[in-house]
mmCIF file of N, CA and C in Angstrom:
data_model
loop_
_atom_site.group_PDB
_atom_site.id
_atom_site.type_symbol
_atom_site.label_atom_id
_atom_site.label_comp_id
_atom_site.label_asym_id
_atom_site.label_seq_id
_atom_site.Cartn_x
_atom_site.Cartn_y
_atom_site.Cartn_z
ATOM 1 N N UNK A 1 44.118 -6.746 13.227
ATOM 2 C CA UNK A 1 44.833 -6.669 11.971
ATOM 3 C C UNK A 1 44.995 -8.047 11.367
ATOM 4 N N UNK A 2 45.766 -8.130 10.315
ATOM 5 C CA UNK A 2 45.932 -9.386 9.594
ATOM 6 C C UNK A 2 46.802 -10.348 10.386
ATOM 7 N N UNK A 3 46.502 -11.627 10.228
ATOM 8 C CA UNK A 3 47.239 -12.673 10.908
ATOM 9 C C UNK A 3 48.290 -13.240 9.961
ATOM 10 N N UNK A 4 49.363 -13.793 10.524
ATOM 11 C CA UNK A 4 50.399 -14.391 9.688
ATOM 12 C C UNK A 4 49.955 -15.760 9.205
ATOM 13 N N UNK A 5 50.624 -16.267 8.184
ATOM 14 C CA UNK A 5 50.299 -17.572 7.623
ATOM 15 C C UNK A 5 50.613 -18.657 8.644
ATOM 16 N N UNK A 6 49.919 -19.760 8.552
ATOM 17 C CA UNK A 6 50.076 -20.859 9.492
ATOM 18 C C UNK A 6 51.193 -21.769 9.004
ATOM 19 N N UNK A 7 52.178 -22.044 9.901
ATOM 20 C CA UNK A 7 53.300 -22.905 9.548
ATOM 21 C C UNK A 7 53.209 -24.273 10.206
ATOM 22 N N UNK A 8 52.362 -24.422 11.201
ATOM 23 C CA UNK A 8 52.256 -25.686 11.926
ATOM 24 C C UNK A 8 50.780 -25.975 12.178
ATOM 25 N N UNK A 9 50.511 -27.207 12.605
ATOM 26 C CA UNK A 9 49.145 -27.569 12.948
ATOM 27 C C UNK A 9 48.752 -26.842 14.223
ATOM 28 N N UNK A 10 47.561 -26.278 14.219
ATOM 29 C CA UNK A 10 47.100 -25.485 15.355
ATOM 30 C C UNK A 10 46.236 -26.326 16.286
ATOM 31 N N UNK A 11 46.301 -26.006 17.555
ATOM 32 C CA UNK A 11 45.418 -26.661 18.522
ATOM 33 C C UNK A 11 44.038 -26.015 18.451
ATOM 34 N N UNK A 12 43.083 -26.636 19.114
ATOM 35 C CA UNK A 12 41.719 -26.095 19.127
ATOM 36 C C UNK A 12 41.712 -24.693 19.743
ATOM 37 N N UNK A 13 42.456 -24.502 20.799
ATOM 38 C CA UNK A 13 42.511 -23.187 21.443
ATOM 39 C C UNK A 13 43.079 -22.124 20.527
ATOM 40 N N UNK A 14 44.131 -22.483 19.778
ATOM 41 C CA UNK A 14 44.723 -21.516 18.838
ATOM 42 C C UNK A 14 43.761 -21.198 17.698
ATOM 43 N N UNK A 15 43.041 -22.209 17.217
ATOM 44 C CA UNK A 15 42.062 -21.978 16.141
ATOM 45 C C UNK A 15 40.964 -21.045 16.630
ATOM 46 N N UNK A 16 40.427 -21.333 17.807
ATOM 47 C CA UNK A 16 39.371 -20.474 18.349
ATOM 48 C C UNK A 16 39.881 -19.071 18.638
ATOM 49 N N UNK A 17 41.108 -18.970 19.148
ATOM 50 C CA UNK A 17 41.687 -17.656 19.412
ATOM 51 C C UNK A 17 41.851 -16.834 18.151
ATOM 52 N N UNK A 18 42.357 -17.480 17.094
ATOM 53 C CA UNK A 18 42.497 -16.750 15.821
ATOM 54 C C UNK A 18 41.143 -16.366 15.244
ATOM 55 N N UNK A 19 40.177 -17.268 15.343
ATOM 56 C CA UNK A 19 38.847 -16.970 14.812
ATOM 57 C C UNK A 19 38.228 -15.776 15.541
ATOM 58 N N UNK A 20 38.314 -15.789 16.851
ATOM 59 C CA UNK A 20 37.747 -14.683 17.631
ATOM 60 C C UNK A 20 38.474 -13.385 17.306
ATOM 61 N N UNK A 21 39.803 -13.422 17.184
ATOM 62 C CA UNK A 21 40.536 -12.186 16.895
ATOM 63 C C UNK A 21 40.228 -11.669 15.484
ATOM 64 N N UNK A 22 40.090 -12.571 14.524
ATOM 65 C CA UNK A 22 39.759 -12.142 13.161
ATOM 66 C C UNK A 22 38.390 -11.473 13.140
ATOM 67 N N UNK A 23 37.390 -12.132 13.723
ATOM 68 C CA UNK A 23 36.041 -11.593 13.664
ATOM 69 C C UNK A 23 35.863 -10.375 14.566
ATOM 70 N N UNK A 24 36.584 -10.300 15.669
ATOM 71 C CA UNK A 24 36.470 -9.140 16.555
ATOM 72 C C UNK A 24 37.168 -7.919 15.955
ATOM 73 N N UNK A 25 38.337 -8.124 15.356
ATOM 74 C CA UNK A 25 39.091 -6.993 14.809
ATOM 75 C C UNK A 25 38.537 -6.496 13.481
ATOM 76 N N UNK A 26 37.795 -7.328 12.768
ATOM 77 C CA UNK A 26 37.305 -6.962 11.434
ATOM 78 C C UNK A 26 35.801 -7.149 11.329
ATOM 79 N N UNK A 27 35.091 -6.861 12.401
ATOM 80 C CA UNK A 27 33.653 -7.109 12.447
ATOM 81 C C UNK A 27 32.890 -6.317 11.396
ATOM 82 N N UNK A 28 33.319 -5.119 11.097
ATOM 83 C CA UNK A 28 32.586 -4.271 10.146
ATOM 84 C C UNK A 28 32.542 -4.916 8.761
ATOM 85 N N UNK A 29 33.663 -5.444 8.292
ATOM 86 C CA UNK A 29 33.677 -6.079 6.973
ATOM 87 C C UNK A 29 32.709 -7.255 6.915
ATOM 88 N N UNK A 30 32.703 -8.072 7.963
ATOM 89 C CA UNK A 30 31.807 -9.222 7.976
ATOM 90 C C UNK A 30 30.355 -8.794 8.124
ATOM 91 N N UNK A 31 30.109 -7.765 8.936
ATOM 92 C CA UNK A 31 28.745 -7.280 9.100
ATOM 93 C C UNK A 31 28.180 -6.710 7.807
ATOM 94 N N UNK A 32 29.007 -6.030 7.042
ATOM 95 C CA UNK A 32 28.545 -5.477 5.762
ATOM 96 C C UNK A 32 28.063 -6.588 4.846
ATOM 97 N N UNK A 33 28.843 -7.655 4.762
ATOM 98 C CA UNK A 33 28.472 -8.777 3.896
ATOM 99 C C UNK A 33 27.193 -9.439 4.399
ATOM 100 N N UNK A 34 27.115 -9.730 5.684
ATOM 101 C CA UNK A 34 25.967 -10.441 6.225
ATOM 102 C C UNK A 34 24.711 -9.582 6.269
ATOM 103 N N UNK A 35 24.834 -8.307 6.599
ATOM 104 C CA UNK A 35 23.662 -7.441 6.638
ATOM 105 C C UNK A 35 23.134 -7.183 5.223
ATOM 106 N N UNK A 36 24.030 -7.028 4.262
ATOM 107 C CA UNK A 36 23.584 -6.864 2.876
ATOM 108 C C UNK A 36 22.779 -8.054 2.399
ATOM 109 N N UNK A 37 23.245 -9.252 2.692
ATOM 110 C CA UNK A 37 22.511 -10.458 2.302
ATOM 111 C C UNK A 37 21.184 -10.547 3.055
ATOM 112 N N UNK A 38 21.173 -10.158 4.325
ATOM 113 C CA UNK A 38 19.936 -10.212 5.114
ATOM 114 C C UNK A 38 18.893 -9.235 4.583
ATOM 115 N N UNK A 39 19.335 -8.074 4.108
ATOM 116 C CA UNK A 39 18.391 -7.103 3.549
ATOM 117 C C UNK A 39 17.744 -7.658 2.279
ATOM 118 N N UNK A 40 18.553 -8.274 1.428
ATOM 119 C CA UNK A 40 18.015 -8.835 0.178
ATOM 120 C C UNK A 40 17.032 -9.957 0.471
ATOM 121 N N UNK A 41 17.458 -10.941 1.261
ATOM 122 C CA UNK A 41 16.585 -12.088 1.521
ATOM 123 C C UNK A 41 15.415 -11.709 2.425
ATOM 124 N N UNK A 42 15.625 -10.792 3.344
ATOM 125 C CA UNK A 42 14.527 -10.352 4.199
ATOM 126 C C UNK A 42 13.457 -9.597 3.427
ATOM 127 N N UNK A 43 13.876 -8.764 2.481
ATOM 128 C CA UNK A 43 12.908 -8.053 1.651
ATOM 129 C C UNK A 43 12.058 -9.001 0.821
ATOM 130 N N UNK A 44 12.713 -10.019 0.261
ATOM 131 C CA UNK A 44 11.958 -11.017 -0.494
ATOM 132 C C UNK A 44 11.019 -11.798 0.416
ATOM 133 N N UNK A 45 11.484 -12.108 1.616
ATOM 134 C CA UNK A 45 10.639 -12.831 2.563
ATOM 135 C C UNK A 45 9.415 -12.040 2.978
ATOM 136 N N UNK A 46 9.577 -10.742 3.169
ATOM 137 C CA UNK A 46 8.439 -9.891 3.548
ATOM 138 C C UNK A 46 7.422 -9.836 2.410
ATOM 139 N N UNK A 47 7.895 -9.709 1.172
ATOM 140 C CA UNK A 47 6.969 -9.701 0.034
ATOM 141 C C UNK A 47 6.221 -11.028 -0.062
ATOM 142 N N UNK A 48 6.943 -12.132 0.141
ATOM 143 C CA UNK A 48 6.329 -13.448 0.087
ATOM 144 C C UNK A 48 5.319 -13.622 1.213
ATOM 145 N N UNK A 49 5.649 -13.167 2.412
ATOM 146 C CA UNK A 49 4.762 -13.288 3.553
ATOM 147 C C UNK A 49 3.481 -12.486 3.341
ATOM 148 N N UNK A 50 3.597 -11.284 2.794
ATOM 149 C CA UNK A 50 2.392 -10.476 2.569
ATOM 150 C C UNK A 50 1.492 -11.124 1.520
ATOM 151 N N UNK A 51 2.083 -11.713 0.478
ATOM 152 C CA UNK A 51 1.269 -12.405 -0.522
ATOM 153 C C UNK A 51 0.604 -13.637 0.086
ATOM 154 N N UNK A 52 1.310 -14.336 0.949
ATOM 155 C CA UNK A 52 0.740 -15.503 1.609
ATOM 156 C C UNK A 52 -0.399 -15.142 2.538
ATOM 157 N N UNK A 53 -0.254 -14.044 3.252
ATOM 158 C CA UNK A 53 -1.323 -13.602 4.160
ATOM 159 C C UNK A 53 -2.567 -13.234 3.373
ATOM 160 N N UNK A 54 -2.382 -12.556 2.233
ATOM 161 C CA UNK A 54 -3.541 -12.211 1.396
ATOM 162 C C UNK A 54 -4.236 -13.466 0.884
ATOM 163 N N UNK A 55 -3.462 -14.451 0.425
ATOM 164 C CA UNK A 55 -4.057 -15.680 -0.110
ATOM 165 C C UNK A 55 -4.785 -16.458 0.975
ATOM 166 N N UNK A 56 -4.212 -16.540 2.155
ATOM 167 C CA UNK A 56 -4.841 -17.288 3.243
ATOM 168 C C UNK A 56 -6.092 -16.573 3.739
ATOM 169 N N UNK A 57 -6.051 -15.253 3.829
ATOM 170 C CA UNK A 57 -7.239 -14.522 4.279
ATOM 171 C C UNK A 57 -8.372 -14.658 3.276
ATOM 172 N N UNK A 58 -8.052 -14.733 1.989
ATOM 173 C CA UNK A 58 -9.092 -14.931 0.987
ATOM 174 C C UNK A 58 -9.674 -16.331 1.081
ATOM 175 N N UNK A 59 -8.841 -17.311 1.384
ATOM 176 C CA UNK A 59 -9.337 -18.675 1.562
ATOM 177 C C UNK A 59 -10.265 -18.773 2.771
ATOM 178 N N UNK A 60 -9.993 -18.036 3.814
ATOM 179 C CA UNK A 60 -10.815 -18.096 5.016
ATOM 180 C C UNK A 60 -12.167 -17.415 4.830
ATOM 181 N N UNK A 61 -12.259 -16.459 3.914
ATOM 182 C CA UNK A 61 -13.526 -15.752 3.712
ATOM 183 C C UNK A 61 -14.450 -16.489 2.756
ATOM 184 N N UNK A 62 -13.933 -17.392 1.949
ATOM 185 C CA UNK A 62 -14.780 -18.130 1.012
ATOM 186 C C UNK A 62 -14.968 -19.555 1.512
ATOM 187 N N UNK A 63 -16.119 -20.122 1.171
ATOM 188 C CA UNK A 63 -16.409 -21.489 1.623
ATOM 189 C C UNK A 63 -16.001 -22.523 0.579
ATOM 190 N N UNK A 64 -15.728 -22.096 -0.639
ATOM 191 C CA UNK A 64 -15.324 -23.039 -1.685
ATOM 192 C C UNK A 64 -14.057 -22.534 -2.380
ATOM 193 N N UNK A 65 -13.362 -23.472 -2.968
ATOM 194 C CA UNK A 65 -12.126 -23.132 -3.671
ATOM 195 C C UNK A 65 -12.476 -22.827 -5.127
ATOM 196 N N UNK A 66 -12.189 -21.601 -5.541
ATOM 197 C CA UNK A 66 -12.473 -21.167 -6.908
ATOM 198 C C UNK A 66 -11.192 -21.238 -7.732
ATOM 199 N N UNK A 67 -11.327 -21.153 -9.058
ATOM 200 C CA UNK A 67 -10.108 -21.153 -9.885
ATOM 201 C C UNK A 67 -9.161 -20.003 -9.568
ATOM 202 N N UNK A 68 -9.703 -18.848 -9.197
ATOM 203 C CA UNK A 68 -8.815 -17.735 -8.863
ATOM 204 C C UNK A 68 -8.043 -18.023 -7.569
ATOM 205 N N UNK A 69 -8.682 -18.715 -6.639
ATOM 206 C CA UNK A 69 -7.996 -19.095 -5.406
ATOM 207 C C UNK A 69 -6.892 -20.098 -5.700
ATOM 208 N N UNK A 70 -7.179 -21.055 -6.573
ATOM 209 C CA UNK A 70 -6.143 -22.022 -6.963
ATOM 210 C C UNK A 70 -4.991 -21.330 -7.671
ATOM 211 N N UNK A 71 -5.307 -20.365 -8.522
ATOM 212 C CA UNK A 71 -4.245 -19.610 -9.191
ATOM 213 C C UNK A 71 -3.380 -18.868 -8.180
ATOM 214 N N UNK A 72 -3.998 -18.285 -7.172
ATOM 215 C CA UNK A 72 -3.229 -17.597 -6.140
ATOM 216 C C UNK A 72 -2.344 -18.567 -5.368
ATOM 217 N N UNK A 73 -2.878 -19.744 -5.057
ATOM 218 C CA UNK A 73 -2.079 -20.728 -4.320
ATOM 219 C C UNK A 73 -0.914 -21.240 -5.153
ATOM 220 N N UNK A 74 -1.138 -21.498 -6.433
ATOM 221 C CA UNK A 74 -0.040 -21.935 -7.290
ATOM 222 C C UNK A 74 0.985 -20.829 -7.493
ATOM 223 N N UNK A 75 0.512 -19.588 -7.598
ATOM 224 C CA UNK A 75 1.430 -18.447 -7.674
ATOM 225 C C UNK A 75 2.243 -18.303 -6.408
ATOM 226 N N UNK A 76 1.600 -18.550 -5.277
ATOM 227 C CA UNK A 76 2.293 -18.502 -3.991
ATOM 228 C C UNK A 76 3.354 -19.595 -3.907
ATOM 229 N N UNK A 77 3.019 -20.779 -4.379
ATOM 230 C CA UNK A 77 3.980 -21.881 -4.390
ATOM 231 C C UNK A 77 5.153 -21.567 -5.313
ATOM 232 N N UNK A 78 4.861 -21.051 -6.514
ATOM 233 C CA UNK A 78 5.935 -20.712 -7.454
ATOM 234 C C UNK A 78 6.813 -19.600 -6.906
ATOM 235 N N UNK A 79 6.207 -18.601 -6.275
ATOM 236 C CA UNK A 79 7.021 -17.512 -5.725
ATOM 237 C C UNK A 79 7.843 -17.987 -4.544
ATOM 238 N N UNK A 80 7.328 -18.935 -3.762
ATOM 239 C CA UNK A 80 8.118 -19.454 -2.642
ATOM 240 C C UNK A 80 9.327 -20.234 -3.141
ATOM 241 N N UNK A 81 9.170 -20.973 -4.237
ATOM 242 C CA UNK A 81 10.309 -21.686 -4.821
ATOM 243 C C UNK A 81 11.326 -20.686 -5.356
ATOM 244 N N UNK A 82 10.852 -19.636 -6.011
ATOM 245 C CA UNK A 82 11.749 -18.608 -6.540
ATOM 246 C C UNK A 82 12.493 -17.899 -5.416
ATOM 247 N N UNK A 83 11.795 -17.564 -4.338
ATOM 248 C CA UNK A 83 12.444 -16.913 -3.193
ATOM 249 C C UNK A 83 13.482 -17.842 -2.577
ATOM 250 N N UNK A 84 13.179 -19.132 -2.492
ATOM 251 C CA UNK A 84 14.136 -20.089 -1.934
ATOM 252 C C UNK A 84 15.389 -20.186 -2.793
ATOM 253 N N UNK A 85 15.230 -20.163 -4.103
ATOM 254 C CA UNK A 85 16.380 -20.220 -5.011
ATOM 255 C C UNK A 85 17.232 -18.958 -4.871
ATOM 256 N N UNK A 86 16.589 -17.794 -4.861
ATOM 257 C CA UNK A 86 17.319 -16.536 -4.713
ATOM 258 C C UNK A 86 18.004 -16.478 -3.348
ATOM 259 N N UNK A 87 17.305 -16.934 -2.315
ATOM 260 C CA UNK A 87 17.886 -16.960 -0.975
ATOM 261 C C UNK A 87 19.116 -17.860 -0.935
ATOM 262 N N UNK A 88 19.040 -19.011 -1.572
ATOM 263 C CA UNK A 88 20.198 -19.903 -1.622
ATOM 264 C C UNK A 88 21.366 -19.287 -2.363
ATOM 265 N N UNK A 89 21.076 -18.598 -3.464
ATOM 266 C CA UNK A 89 22.137 -17.947 -4.235
ATOM 267 C C UNK A 89 22.799 -16.836 -3.429
ATOM 268 N N UNK A 90 21.997 -15.982 -2.816
ATOM 269 C CA UNK A 90 22.547 -14.865 -2.038
ATOM 270 C C UNK A 90 23.355 -15.383 -0.847
ATOM 271 N N UNK A 91 22.830 -16.398 -0.167
ATOM 272 C CA UNK A 91 23.545 -16.928 0.995
ATOM 273 C C UNK A 91 24.828 -17.648 0.592
ATOM 274 N N UNK A 92 24.829 -18.310 -0.554
ATOM 275 C CA UNK A 92 26.058 -18.958 -1.019
ATOM 276 C C UNK A 92 27.125 -17.919 -1.347
ATOM 277 N N UNK A 93 26.735 -16.844 -1.999
ATOM 278 C CA UNK A 93 27.685 -15.767 -2.307
ATOM 279 C C UNK A 93 28.161 -15.104 -1.012
ATOM 280 N N UNK A 94 27.250 -14.884 -0.072
ATOM 281 C CA UNK A 94 27.615 -14.295 1.216
ATOM 282 C C UNK A 94 28.637 -15.163 1.953
ATOM 283 N N UNK A 95 28.369 -16.456 2.011
ATOM 284 C CA UNK A 95 29.288 -17.347 2.720
ATOM 285 C C UNK A 95 30.631 -17.443 2.011
ATOM 286 N N UNK A 96 30.611 -17.455 0.682
ATOM 287 C CA UNK A 96 31.873 -17.475 -0.070
ATOM 288 C C UNK A 96 32.686 -16.213 0.169
ATOM 289 N N UNK A 97 32.015 -15.069 0.237
ATOM 290 C CA UNK A 97 32.726 -13.812 0.504
ATOM 291 C C UNK A 97 33.308 -13.809 1.921
ATOM 292 N N UNK A 98 32.582 -14.376 2.875
ATOM 293 C CA UNK A 98 33.103 -14.445 4.245
ATOM 294 C C UNK A 98 34.324 -15.354 4.320
ATOM 295 N N UNK A 99 34.289 -16.460 3.595
ATOM 296 C CA UNK A 99 35.455 -17.358 3.567
ATOM 297 C C UNK A 99 36.646 -16.665 2.910
ATOM 298 N N UNK A 100 36.406 -15.929 1.822
ATOM 299 C CA UNK A 100 37.486 -15.201 1.146
ATOM 300 C C UNK A 100 38.070 -14.129 2.063
ATOM 301 N N UNK A 101 37.206 -13.396 2.772
ATOM 302 C CA UNK A 101 37.699 -12.389 3.718
ATOM 303 C C UNK A 101 38.567 -13.038 4.797
ATOM 304 N N UNK A 102 38.099 -14.145 5.350
ATOM 305 C CA UNK A 102 38.864 -14.834 6.388
ATOM 306 C C UNK A 102 40.190 -15.341 5.846
ATOM 307 N N UNK A 103 40.172 -15.881 4.644
ATOM 308 C CA UNK A 103 41.405 -16.364 4.020
ATOM 309 C C UNK A 103 42.392 -15.219 3.808
ATOM 310 N N UNK A 104 41.892 -14.087 3.354
ATOM 311 C CA UNK A 104 42.764 -12.928 3.157
ATOM 312 C C UNK A 104 43.353 -12.429 4.477
ATOM 313 N N UNK A 105 42.538 -12.438 5.535
ATOM 314 C CA UNK A 105 43.055 -12.015 6.840
ATOM 315 C C UNK A 105 44.136 -12.964 7.334
ATOM 316 N N UNK A 106 43.944 -14.257 7.125
ATOM 317 C CA UNK A 106 44.931 -15.239 7.595
ATOM 318 C C UNK A 106 46.237 -15.178 6.811
ATOM 319 N N UNK A 107 46.165 -14.856 5.532
ATOM 320 C CA UNK A 107 47.375 -14.811 4.703
ATOM 321 C C UNK A 107 47.958 -13.415 4.599
ATOM 322 N N UNK A 108 47.457 -12.482 5.384
ATOM 323 C CA UNK A 108 47.976 -11.111 5.464
ATOM 324 C C UNK A 108 47.853 -10.346 4.152
ATOM 325 N N UNK A 109 46.856 -10.678 3.356
ATOM 326 C CA UNK A 109 46.628 -9.932 2.121
ATOM 327 C C UNK A 109 45.753 -8.716 2.415
ATOM 328 N N UNK A 110 45.693 -7.819 1.461
ATOM 329 C CA UNK A 110 44.800 -6.680 1.578
ATOM 330 C C UNK A 110 43.361 -7.185 1.594
ATOM 331 N N UNK A 111 42.576 -6.729 2.555
ATOM 332 C CA UNK A 111 41.236 -7.257 2.749
ATOM 333 C C UNK A 111 40.193 -6.177 2.521
ATOM 334 N N UNK A 112 39.217 -6.498 1.698
ATOM 335 C CA UNK A 112 38.130 -5.590 1.414
ATOM 336 C C UNK A 112 36.925 -6.430 1.012
ATOM 337 N N UNK A 113 35.742 -6.068 1.503
ATOM 338 C CA UNK A 113 34.580 -6.885 1.197
ATOM 339 C C UNK A 113 34.202 -6.797 -0.280
ATOM 340 N N UNK A 114 34.475 -5.674 -0.931
ATOM 341 C CA UNK A 114 34.184 -5.576 -2.360
ATOM 342 C C UNK A 114 35.085 -6.498 -3.170
ATOM 343 N N UNK A 115 36.335 -6.617 -2.769
ATOM 344 C CA UNK A 115 37.257 -7.540 -3.434
ATOM 345 C C UNK A 115 36.779 -8.970 -3.221
ATOM 346 N N UNK A 116 36.325 -9.279 -2.008
ATOM 347 C CA UNK A 116 35.834 -10.621 -1.717
ATOM 348 C C UNK A 116 34.594 -10.943 -2.540
ATOM 349 N N UNK A 117 33.670 -9.986 -2.655
ATOM 350 C CA UNK A 117 32.470 -10.224 -3.457
ATOM 351 C C UNK A 117 32.798 -10.371 -4.935
ATOM 352 N N UNK A 118 33.727 -9.569 -5.428
ATOM 353 C CA UNK A 118 34.094 -9.689 -6.837
ATOM 354 C C UNK A 118 34.853 -10.984 -7.107
ATOM 355 N N UNK A 119 35.535 -11.519 -6.097
ATOM 356 C CA UNK A 119 36.210 -12.800 -6.238
ATOM 357 C C UNK A 119 35.199 -13.942 -6.275
ATOM 358 N N UNK A 120 34.157 -13.830 -5.482
ATOM 359 C CA UNK A 120 33.184 -14.913 -5.345
ATOM 360 C C UNK A 120 32.140 -14.897 -6.463
ATOM 361 N N UNK A 121 31.753 -13.747 -6.951
ATOM 362 C CA UNK A 121 30.659 -13.648 -7.922
ATOM 363 C C UNK A 121 30.853 -14.527 -9.157
ATOM 364 N N UNK A 122 32.032 -14.559 -9.782
ATOM 365 C CA UNK A 122 32.179 -15.449 -10.943
ATOM 366 C C UNK A 122 32.108 -16.939 -10.588
ATOM 367 N N UNK A 123 32.320 -17.253 -9.339
ATOM 368 C CA UNK A 123 32.303 -18.643 -8.899
ATOM 369 C C UNK A 123 30.955 -19.037 -8.311
ATOM 370 N N UNK A 124 29.934 -18.211 -8.512
ATOM 371 C CA UNK A 124 28.634 -18.445 -7.890
ATOM 372 C C UNK A 124 28.021 -19.774 -8.323
ATOM 373 N N UNK A 125 28.155 -20.129 -9.588
ATOM 374 C CA UNK A 125 27.553 -21.376 -10.078
ATOM 375 C C UNK A 125 28.178 -22.578 -9.384
ATOM 376 N N UNK A 126 29.501 -22.605 -9.287
ATOM 377 C CA UNK A 126 30.142 -23.747 -8.631
ATOM 378 C C UNK A 126 29.825 -23.775 -7.141
ATOM 379 N N UNK A 127 29.660 -22.611 -6.526
ATOM 380 C CA UNK A 127 29.277 -22.563 -5.116
ATOM 381 C C UNK A 127 27.864 -23.106 -4.943
ATOM 382 N N UNK A 128 26.963 -22.743 -5.847
ATOM 383 C CA UNK A 128 25.585 -23.238 -5.784
ATOM 384 C C UNK A 128 25.556 -24.754 -5.957
ATOM 385 N N UNK A 129 26.319 -25.262 -6.927
ATOM 386 C CA UNK A 129 26.358 -26.709 -7.159
ATOM 387 C C UNK A 129 26.888 -27.424 -5.914
ATOM 388 N N UNK A 130 27.942 -26.894 -5.318
ATOM 389 C CA UNK A 130 28.480 -27.502 -4.096
ATOM 390 C C UNK A 130 27.462 -27.437 -2.960
ATOM 391 N N UNK A 131 26.713 -26.344 -2.874
ATOM 392 C CA UNK A 131 25.688 -26.207 -1.845
ATOM 393 C C UNK A 131 24.572 -27.228 -2.052
ATOM 394 N N UNK A 132 24.149 -27.399 -3.304
ATOM 395 C CA UNK A 132 23.084 -28.365 -3.594
ATOM 396 C C UNK A 132 23.554 -29.782 -3.285
ATOM 397 N N UNK A 133 24.768 -30.115 -3.695
ATOM 398 C CA UNK A 133 25.292 -31.462 -3.445
ATOM 399 C C UNK A 133 25.395 -31.724 -1.939
ATOM 400 N N UNK A 134 25.932 -30.757 -1.203
ATOM 401 C CA UNK A 134 26.046 -30.963 0.245
ATOM 402 C C UNK A 134 24.669 -31.040 0.901
ATOM 403 N N UNK A 135 23.690 -30.281 0.399
ATOM 404 C CA UNK A 135 22.332 -30.352 0.944
ATOM 405 C C UNK A 135 21.713 -31.718 0.697
ATOM 406 N N UNK A 136 21.917 -32.252 -0.494
ATOM 407 C CA UNK A 136 21.396 -33.587 -0.804
ATOM 408 C C UNK A 136 22.044 -34.631 0.093
ATOM 409 N N UNK A 137 23.346 -34.515 0.294
ATOM 410 C CA UNK A 137 24.043 -35.461 1.163
ATOM 411 C C UNK A 137 23.522 -35.364 2.594
ATOM 412 N N UNK A 138 23.273 -34.165 3.073
ATOM 413 C CA UNK A 138 22.752 -33.978 4.430
ATOM 414 C C UNK A 138 21.351 -34.577 4.550
ATOM 415 N N UNK A 139 20.500 -34.331 3.559
ATOM 416 C CA UNK A 139 19.133 -34.877 3.593
ATOM 417 C C UNK A 139 19.170 -36.401 3.548
ATOM 418 N N UNK A 140 20.006 -36.962 2.666
ATOM 419 C CA UNK A 140 20.116 -38.416 2.606
ATOM 420 C C UNK A 140 20.649 -38.981 3.916
ATOM 421 N N UNK A 141 21.636 -38.340 4.488
ATOM 422 C CA UNK A 141 22.156 -38.787 5.778
ATOM 423 C C UNK A 141 21.097 -38.733 6.858
ATOM 424 N N UNK A 142 20.294 -37.676 6.855
ATOM 425 C CA UNK A 142 19.219 -37.568 7.833
ATOM 426 C C UNK A 142 18.189 -38.675 7.623
ATOM 427 N N UNK A 143 17.841 -38.941 6.356
ATOM 428 C CA UNK A 143 16.878 -40.012 6.068
ATOM 429 C C UNK A 143 17.416 -41.371 6.504
ATOM 430 N N UNK A 144 18.691 -41.638 6.224
ATOM 431 C CA UNK A 144 19.271 -42.910 6.624
ATOM 432 C C UNK A 144 19.393 -43.027 8.139
ATOM 433 N N UNK A 145 19.473 -41.902 8.817
ATOM 434 C CA UNK A 145 19.551 -41.921 10.271
ATOM 435 C C UNK A 145 18.177 -42.156 10.882
ATOM 436 N N UNK A 146 17.146 -41.520 10.307
ATOM 437 C CA UNK A 146 15.803 -41.581 10.882
ATOM 438 C C UNK A 146 15.069 -42.842 10.461
ATOM 439 N N UNK A 147 15.164 -43.236 9.195
ATOM 440 C CA UNK A 147 14.378 -44.358 8.665
ATOM 441 C C UNK A 147 14.702 -45.679 9.357
ATOM 442 N N UNK A 148 15.964 -46.041 9.556
ATOM 443 C CA UNK A 148 16.225 -47.349 10.209
ATOM 444 C C UNK A 148 15.747 -47.315 11.627
#
């Protein structure tokens, strides 16, 4: 069930205990959000994979690169970028809904995955911007770690 609001700083054990109890007691709500996102992104991935297999098999049967082959490769590249953008959007909304569900459970509010999704959907642009900024920071940090 719902947890009470936090009045003091929690220890690591208390944080882990609350996290496990929240996710164990309300697994269905979280599974609905995560499985729904997996179906959307997985379906797009399967379509992209089948197009890639067709393009690669055509490249293996011909000895030279024709304009139609180049068009297929550029189409494959464009569709992969589009799938990546859609995947990022769906995953950002999914993660935002999971955070909203967890927040509602911790503050003892009424919890429903549809309410969480409707709360997150208008904020999708700001979530995407935050995701892009954090991704850039992670990539830059990785580059600064590896390059020196």
